[in-house]
PDB file of C-alpha atoms in Angstrom:
ATOM      1  CA  ARG A 176      57.771  20.829  83.402  1.00 57.00           C
ATOM      2  CA  ARG A 177      57.804  20.893  87.168  1.00 76.00           C
ATOM      3  CA  GLU A 178      58.346  18.006  89.520  1.00 79.00           C
ATOM      4  CA  ILE A 179      55.099  16.970  91.223  1.00 84.00           C
ATOM      5  CA  GLU A 180      54.784  14.632  94.219  1.00 87.00           C
ATOM      6  CA  CYS A 181      52.430  11.806  93.175  1.00 87.00           C
ATOM      7  CA  ALA A 182      52.573   9.192  95.943  1.00 88.00           C
ATOM      8  CA  PHE A 183      54.389   8.560  99.208  1.00 89.00           C
ATOM      9  CA  CYS A 184      54.774   5.830 101.821  1.00 88.00           C
ATOM     10  CA  ASP A 185      55.831   6.284 105.436  1.00 88.00           C
ATOM     11  CA  ASP A 186      57.444   3.627 107.635  1.00 86.00           C
ATOM     12  CA  CYS A 187      59.038   1.615 104.856  1.00 86.00           C
ATOM     13  CA  SER A 188      62.423  -0.008 104.387  1.00 86.00           C
ATOM     14  CA  PHE A 189      64.557   0.743 101.316  1.00 87.00           C
ATOM     15  CA  GLY A 190      67.833  -0.742 100.144  1.00 86.00           C
ATOM     16  CA  PHE A 191      69.910  -1.897  97.207  1.00 85.00           C
ATOM     17  CA  SER A 192      71.273  -5.418  96.824  1.00 83.00           C
ATOM     18  CA  PHE A 193      74.349  -6.142  98.967  1.00 78.00           C
ATOM     19  CA  SER A 194      73.791  -3.064 101.148  1.00 78.00           C
ATOM     20  CA  GLU A 195      72.019  -2.284 104.386  1.00 79.00           C
ATOM     21  CA  ASN A 196      68.349  -1.395 104.368  1.00 82.00           C
ATOM     22  CA  SER A 197      67.287   1.933 105.859  1.00 83.00           C
ATOM     23  CA  PHE A 198      63.945   2.919 107.324  1.00 85.00           C
ATOM     24  CA  GLY A 199      62.220   6.113 106.294  1.00 87.00           C
ATOM     25  CA  ARG A 200      59.798   7.709 103.856  1.00 89.00           C
ATOM     26  CA  ILE A 201      59.678   7.077 100.117  1.00 90.00           C
ATOM     27  CA  ILE A 202      58.246   9.635  97.689  1.00 90.00           C
ATOM     28  CA  CYS A 203      57.364   9.116  94.027  1.00 90.00           C
ATOM     29  CA  THR A 204      57.340  12.211  91.829  1.00 88.00           C
ATOM     30  CA  ASN A 205      56.675  12.386  88.109  1.00 86.00           C
ATOM     31  CA  PHE A 206      60.464  12.230  87.457  1.00 85.00           C
ATOM     32  CA  ARG A 207      62.108  10.271  90.258  1.00 87.00           C
ATOM     33  CA  LEU A 208      61.812   8.100  93.326  1.00 90.00           C
ATOM     34  CA  LEU A 209      63.150   9.719  96.516  1.00 87.00           C
ATOM     35  CA  PHE A 210      63.950   8.077  99.820  1.00 87.00           C
ATOM     36  CA  GLU A 211      64.282  10.124 103.004  1.00 85.00           C
ATOM     37  CA  PRO A 212      65.951   7.996 105.695  1.00 84.00           C
ATOM     38  CA  LEU A 213      64.934   8.519 109.320  1.00 81.00           C
ATOM     39  CA  ALA A 214      68.544   8.376 110.518  1.00 74.00           C
ATOM     40  CA  LYS A 215      70.761  10.802 108.619  1.00 68.00           C
ATOM     41  CA  SER A 216      74.370   9.660 108.341  1.00 63.00           C
ATOM     42  CA  GLU A 217      76.896  12.219 109.505  1.00 61.00           C
ATOM     43  CA  SER A 218      80.027  12.528 107.431  1.00 61.00           C
ATOM     44  CA  ASN A 219      82.857  15.034 107.550  1.00 64.00           C
ATOM     45  CA  LEU A 220      83.899  14.303 103.981  1.00 62.00           C
ATOM     46  CA  PRO A 221      83.950  17.124 101.420  1.00 64.00           C
ATOM     47  CA  LEU A 222      81.050  17.212  98.965  1.00 58.00           C
ATOM     48  CA  ARG A 223      83.140  15.865  96.061  1.00 58.00           C
ATOM     49  CA  PHE A 224      83.679  12.574  97.957  1.00 56.00           C
ATOM     50  CA  LYS A 225      80.009  12.032  98.789  1.00 53.00           C
ATOM     51  CA  VAL A 226      79.242   9.917  95.739  1.00 50.00           C
ATOM     52  CA  PHE A 227      76.732   7.685  97.509  1.00 50.00           C
ATOM     53  CA  ASP A 228      74.568  10.531  98.857  1.00 54.00           C
ATOM     54  CA  ASP A 229      72.670  10.413  95.556  1.00 49.00           C
ATOM     55  CA  ARG A 230      71.779   6.737  95.960  1.00 59.00           C
ATOM     56  CA  TRP A 231      68.446   7.766  97.474  1.00 74.00           C
ATOM     57  CA  HIS A 232      67.343   9.441  94.206  1.00 82.00           C
ATOM     58  CA  ILE A 233      66.324   7.073  91.395  1.00 86.00           C
ATOM     59  CA  PRO A 234      65.236   8.625  88.071  1.00 87.00           C
ATOM     60  CA  LEU A 235      62.094   6.784  86.965  1.00 86.00           C
ATOM     61  CA  PHE A 236      63.296   6.432  83.381  1.00 85.00           C
ATOM     62  CA  CYS A 237      66.100   4.212  84.773  1.00 87.00           C
ATOM     63  CA  VAL A 238      63.560   1.599  85.922  1.00 89.00           C
ATOM     64  CA  HIS A 239      63.747  -1.472  83.700  1.00 90.00           C
ATOM     65  CA  SER A 240      61.160  -3.714  85.368  1.00 91.00           C
ATOM     66  CA  VAL A 241      58.903  -3.681  88.433  1.00 92.00           C
ATOM     67  CA  TYR A 242      58.047  -6.667  90.661  1.00 93.00           C
ATOM     68  CA  TYR A 243      55.793  -6.928  93.714  1.00 91.00           C
ATOM     69  CA  VAL A 244      54.698  -9.413  96.395  1.00 89.00           C
ATOM     70  CA  PRO A 245      50.932  -9.613  97.032  1.00 87.00           C
ATOM     71  CA  VAL A 246      49.820 -10.265 100.622  1.00 83.00           C
ATOM     72  CA  LYS A 247      46.666 -12.262  99.872  1.00 77.00           C
ATOM     73  CA  ARG A 248      48.517 -15.236  98.405  1.00 63.00           C
ATOM     74  CA  ASN A 249      50.814 -15.622 101.448  1.00 64.00           C
ATOM     75  CA  LYS A 250      53.758 -16.283  99.171  1.00 68.00           C
ATOM     76  CA  LYS A 251      57.100 -14.565  99.064  1.00 73.00           C
ATOM     77  CA  LYS A 252      57.346 -14.855  95.302  1.00 86.00           C
ATOM     78  CA  PHE A 253      57.850 -11.663  93.294  1.00 88.00           C
ATOM     79  CA  LEU A 254      55.383 -11.182  90.439  1.00 88.00           C
ATOM     80  CA  SER A 255      56.094  -9.029  87.413  1.00 88.00           C
ATOM     81  CA  LEU A 256      53.946  -5.918  87.116  1.00 88.00           C
ATOM     82  CA  THR A 257      52.724  -5.170  83.594  1.00 86.00           C
ATOM     83  CA  SER A 258      49.507  -3.257  84.317  1.00 87.00           C
ATOM     84  CA  SER A 259      48.103  -1.213  87.178  1.00 88.00           C
ATOM     85  CA  LEU A 260      46.829  -2.983  90.278  1.00 88.00           C
ATOM     86  CA  SER A 261      43.444  -2.451  91.893  1.00 88.00           C
ATOM     87  CA  SER A 262      43.408  -0.156  94.912  1.00 83.00           C
ATOM     88  CA  LEU A 263      41.928  -3.059  96.911  1.00 84.00           C
ATOM     89  CA  GLU A 264      45.137  -5.099  96.541  1.00 85.00           C
ATOM     90  CA  VAL A 265      47.577  -5.186  99.435  1.00 86.00           C
ATOM     91  CA  ILE A 266      51.282  -5.598  98.708  1.00 89.00           C
ATOM     92  CA  SER A 267      54.177  -6.144 101.070  1.00 88.00           C
ATOM     93  CA  CYS A 268      57.250  -5.557  98.916  1.00 90.00           C
ATOM     94  CA  ILE A 269      58.348  -3.858  95.669  1.00 91.00           C
ATOM     95  CA  ARG A 270      61.507  -4.753  93.749  1.00 93.00           C
ATOM     96  CA  LEU A 271      62.849  -2.450  91.031  1.00 92.00           C
ATOM     97  CA  HIS A 272      65.363  -3.689  88.463  1.00 92.00           C
ATOM     98  CA  LEU A 273      67.204  -0.655  87.102  1.00 89.00           C
ATOM     99  CA  LYS A 274      68.811  -0.224  83.685  1.00 87.00           C
ATOM    100  CA  ASP A 275      72.254   0.147  85.269  1.00 85.00           C
ATOM    101  CA  PHE A 276      71.917  -3.377  86.770  1.00 86.00           C
ATOM    102  CA  ARG A 277      71.125  -2.258  90.325  1.00 87.00           C
ATOM    103  CA  VAL A 278      68.217  -3.822  92.217  1.00 91.00           C
ATOM    104  CA  ALA A 279      66.273  -1.745  94.751  1.00 90.00           C
ATOM    105  CA  THR A 280      63.906  -3.349  97.252  1.00 91.00           C
ATOM    106  CA  ILE A 281      61.155  -1.466  99.097  1.00 90.00           C
ATOM    107  CA  ASP A 282      59.574  -3.258 102.069  1.00 91.00           C
ATOM    108  CA  LEU A 283      56.096  -1.796 102.699  1.00 87.00           C
ATOM    109  CA  ARG A 284      54.888  -3.872 105.657  1.00 80.00           C
ATOM    110  CA  GLY A 285      54.339  -0.822 107.874  1.00 68.00           C
ATOM    111  CA  SER A 286      52.880   1.401 105.156  1.00 76.00           C
ATOM    112  CA  GLN A 287      49.342   1.979 103.884  1.00 77.00           C
ATOM    113  CA  ASN A 288      49.886   3.416 100.378  1.00 84.00           C
ATOM    114  CA  GLY A 289      51.845   0.591  98.744  1.00 87.00           C
ATOM    115  CA  VAL A 290      49.545   0.006  95.762  1.00 90.00           C
ATOM    116  CA  SER A 291      49.312   3.721  94.993  1.00 90.00           C
ATOM    117  CA  LEU A 292      53.116   3.996  95.058  1.00 90.00           C
ATOM    118  CA  LEU A 293      53.480   0.916  92.848  1.00 90.00           C
ATOM    119  CA  ASN A 294      50.978   2.203  90.268  1.00 91.00           C
ATOM    120  CA  GLN A 295      52.681   5.615  90.129  1.00 90.00           C
ATOM    121  CA  ILE A 296      56.108   4.022  89.640  1.00 90.00           C
ATOM    122  CA  LEU A 297      54.714   1.906  86.800  1.00 89.00           C
ATOM    123  CA  PHE A 298      52.922   4.861  85.184  1.00 88.00           C
ATOM    124  CA  PHE A 299      55.842   7.306  85.207  1.00 86.00           C
ATOM    125  CA  SER A 300      58.560   4.776  84.337  1.00 85.00           C
ATOM    126  CA  ARG A 301      56.899   3.838  81.032  1.00 78.00           C
ATOM    127  CA  PRO A 302      56.692   6.048  77.925  1.00 60.00           C
ATOM    128  CA  LEU A 303      53.327   7.636  77.223  1.00 53.00           C
ATOM    129  CA  LYS A 304      53.276   7.105  73.449  1.00 52.00           C
ATOM    130  CA  LEU A 305      53.714   3.852  71.578  1.00 46.00           C
ATOM    131  CA  GLU A 306      56.083   5.623  69.156  1.00 47.00           C
ATOM    132  CA  ASN A 307      58.543   6.255  72.013  1.00 45.00           C
ATOM    133  CA  ILE A 308      59.078   2.563  72.739  1.00 45.00           C
ATOM    134  CA  PHE A 309      62.573   1.514  71.728  1.00 46.00           C
ATOM    135  CA  GLN A 310      62.652  -1.185  69.055  1.00 46.00           C
ATOM    136  CA  ALA A 311      65.905  -2.883  68.160  1.00 45.00           C
ATOM    137  CA  GLY A 312      66.857  -5.247  65.413  1.00 46.00           C
ATOM    138  CA  THR A 313      69.652  -7.789  65.465  1.00 44.00           C
ATOM    139  CA  GLU A 314      72.411  -5.148  65.542  1.00 49.00           C
ATOM    140  CA  TRP A 315      72.157  -4.801  69.331  1.00 45.00           C
ATOM    141  CA  LEU A 316      73.417  -8.345  69.956  1.00 49.00           C
ATOM    142  CA  GLY A 317      76.881  -8.288  71.484  1.00 52.00           C
ATOM    143  CA  LYS A 318      76.709  -4.650  72.612  1.00 57.00           C
ATOM    144  CA  LEU A 319      76.319  -3.621  76.225  1.00 57.00           C
ATOM    145  CA  SER A 320      73.339  -1.306  76.695  1.00 64.00           C
ATOM    146  CA  PHE A 321      73.853   2.183  78.146  1.00 64.00           C
ATOM    147  CA  ASN A 322      77.650   2.003  77.945  1.00 65.00           C
ATOM    148  CA  ASP A 323      78.162   5.363  76.261  1.00 72.00           C
ATOM    149  CA  SER A 324      76.800   8.859  76.692  1.00 75.00           C
ATOM    150  CA  ARG A 325      74.915   8.763  73.375  1.00 79.00           C
ATOM    151  CA  SER A 326      72.711   5.860  74.474  1.00 78.00           C
ATOM    152  CA  TRP A 327      71.924   7.602  77.789  1.00 77.00           C
ATOM    153  CA  ASP A 328      71.074  10.827  75.913  1.00 80.00           C
ATOM    154  CA  ALA A 329      68.803   8.855  73.596  1.00 80.00           C
ATOM    155  CA  GLU A 330      67.082   7.273  76.617  1.00 78.00           C
ATOM    156  CA  LEU A 331      66.589  10.694  78.214  1.00 79.00           C
ATOM    157  CA  LYS A 332      65.085  12.010  74.967  1.00 79.00           C
ATOM    158  CA  ARG A 333      62.884   8.917  74.615  1.00 75.00           C
ATOM    159  CA  CYS A 334      61.413   9.508  78.055  1.00 73.00           C
ATOM    160  CA  GLY A 335      60.914  13.219  77.382  1.00 71.00           C
ATOM    161  CA  HIS A 336      63.350  14.465  80.035  1.00 68.00           C
ATOM    162  CA  ARG A 337      66.154  15.865  77.865  1.00 59.00           C
ATOM    163  CA  ALA A 338      64.442  19.187  77.075  1.00 58.00           C
ATOM    164  CA  ASN A 339      65.120  20.432  80.592  1.00 57.00           C
ATOM    165  CA  ASP A 340      68.588  20.009  82.023  1.00 67.00           C
ATOM    166  CA  HIS A 341      67.691  18.250  85.272  1.00 72.00           C
ATOM    167  CA  TRP A 342      69.744  15.165  84.439  1.00 74.00           C
ATOM    168  CA  ARG A 343      73.387  14.825  83.484  1.00 73.00           C
ATOM    169  CA  VAL A 344      75.252  11.824  82.037  1.00 74.00           C
ATOM    170  CA  CYS A 345      78.395  11.137  84.096  1.00 72.00           C
ATOM    171  CA  ASN A 346      81.423   8.922  83.539  1.00 69.00           C
ATOM    172  CA  GLN A 347      82.212   6.618  86.444  1.00 62.00           C
ATOM    173  CA  PHE A 348      85.825   5.853  85.551  1.00 60.00           C
ATOM    174  CA  SER A 349      88.007   6.206  82.489  1.00 57.00           C
ATOM    175  CA  HIS A 350      89.784   2.836  82.255  1.00 55.00           C
ATOM    176  CA  GLY A 351      87.317   0.271  83.596  1.00 52.00           C
ATOM    177  CA  ALA A 352      86.345  -3.207  82.546  1.00 49.00           C
ATOM    178  CA  ARG A 353      84.296  -3.263  79.354  1.00 51.00           C
ATOM    179  CA  ARG A 354      81.747  -5.704  80.808  1.00 50.00           C
ATOM    180  CA  PHE A 355      80.451  -3.162  83.331  1.00 50.00           C
ATOM    181  CA  VAL A 356      78.481  -0.029  82.604  1.00 54.00           C
ATOM    182  CA  ALA A 357      80.805   2.956  82.851  1.00 56.00           C
ATOM    183  CA  ARG A 358      78.214   5.725  82.690  1.00 61.00           C
ATOM    184  CA  PHE A 359      75.232   6.683  84.787  1.00 60.00           C
ATOM    185  CA  VAL A 360      72.664   9.483  85.035  1.00 65.00           C
ATOM    186  CA  LYS A 361      72.774  12.006  87.865  1.00 63.00           C
ATOM    187  CA  GLU A 362      70.464  14.829  88.839  1.00 64.00           C
ATOM    188  CA  THR A 363      72.047  18.265  88.350  1.00 60.00           C
TER     189      THR A 363
END
């Protein structure tokens, strides 16, 4: 399967919690969400030290939940998105809660295609078949989700992205605190 550009928004602001927002262009493909900042940061560090250069690429199967702020209600309250919005809606902000506990915020006040971007994120971040939805019993209580490579591989297979080797499960550190997720998914 090839990566196809589905939606884009110009003149938007993108950032993770506790970090600076950057202005640029955001692109939604069928596999990931890309952000192209207007101001490129110059760094003389070798490639192996540029861990945070990949922060602009979010695999869509890592999206846990999607929230948005509608303009017509004049409220700044985020609403949960469970179904597609009408193309007549106008939204000002999107918040993505990721499975690795990061929160990404996209401010769309200067953009025109916010609803299209939001609907594409919702469509490609959810499994297509009902059989692919993960169902857990009581055995998951007490375990931290996505803390080992097997659970990330299972999530990649569930979303249909493990057949091609575009994604790789990486270990963040070897002797970290057990309460924090030690593994993450990176594009190869």
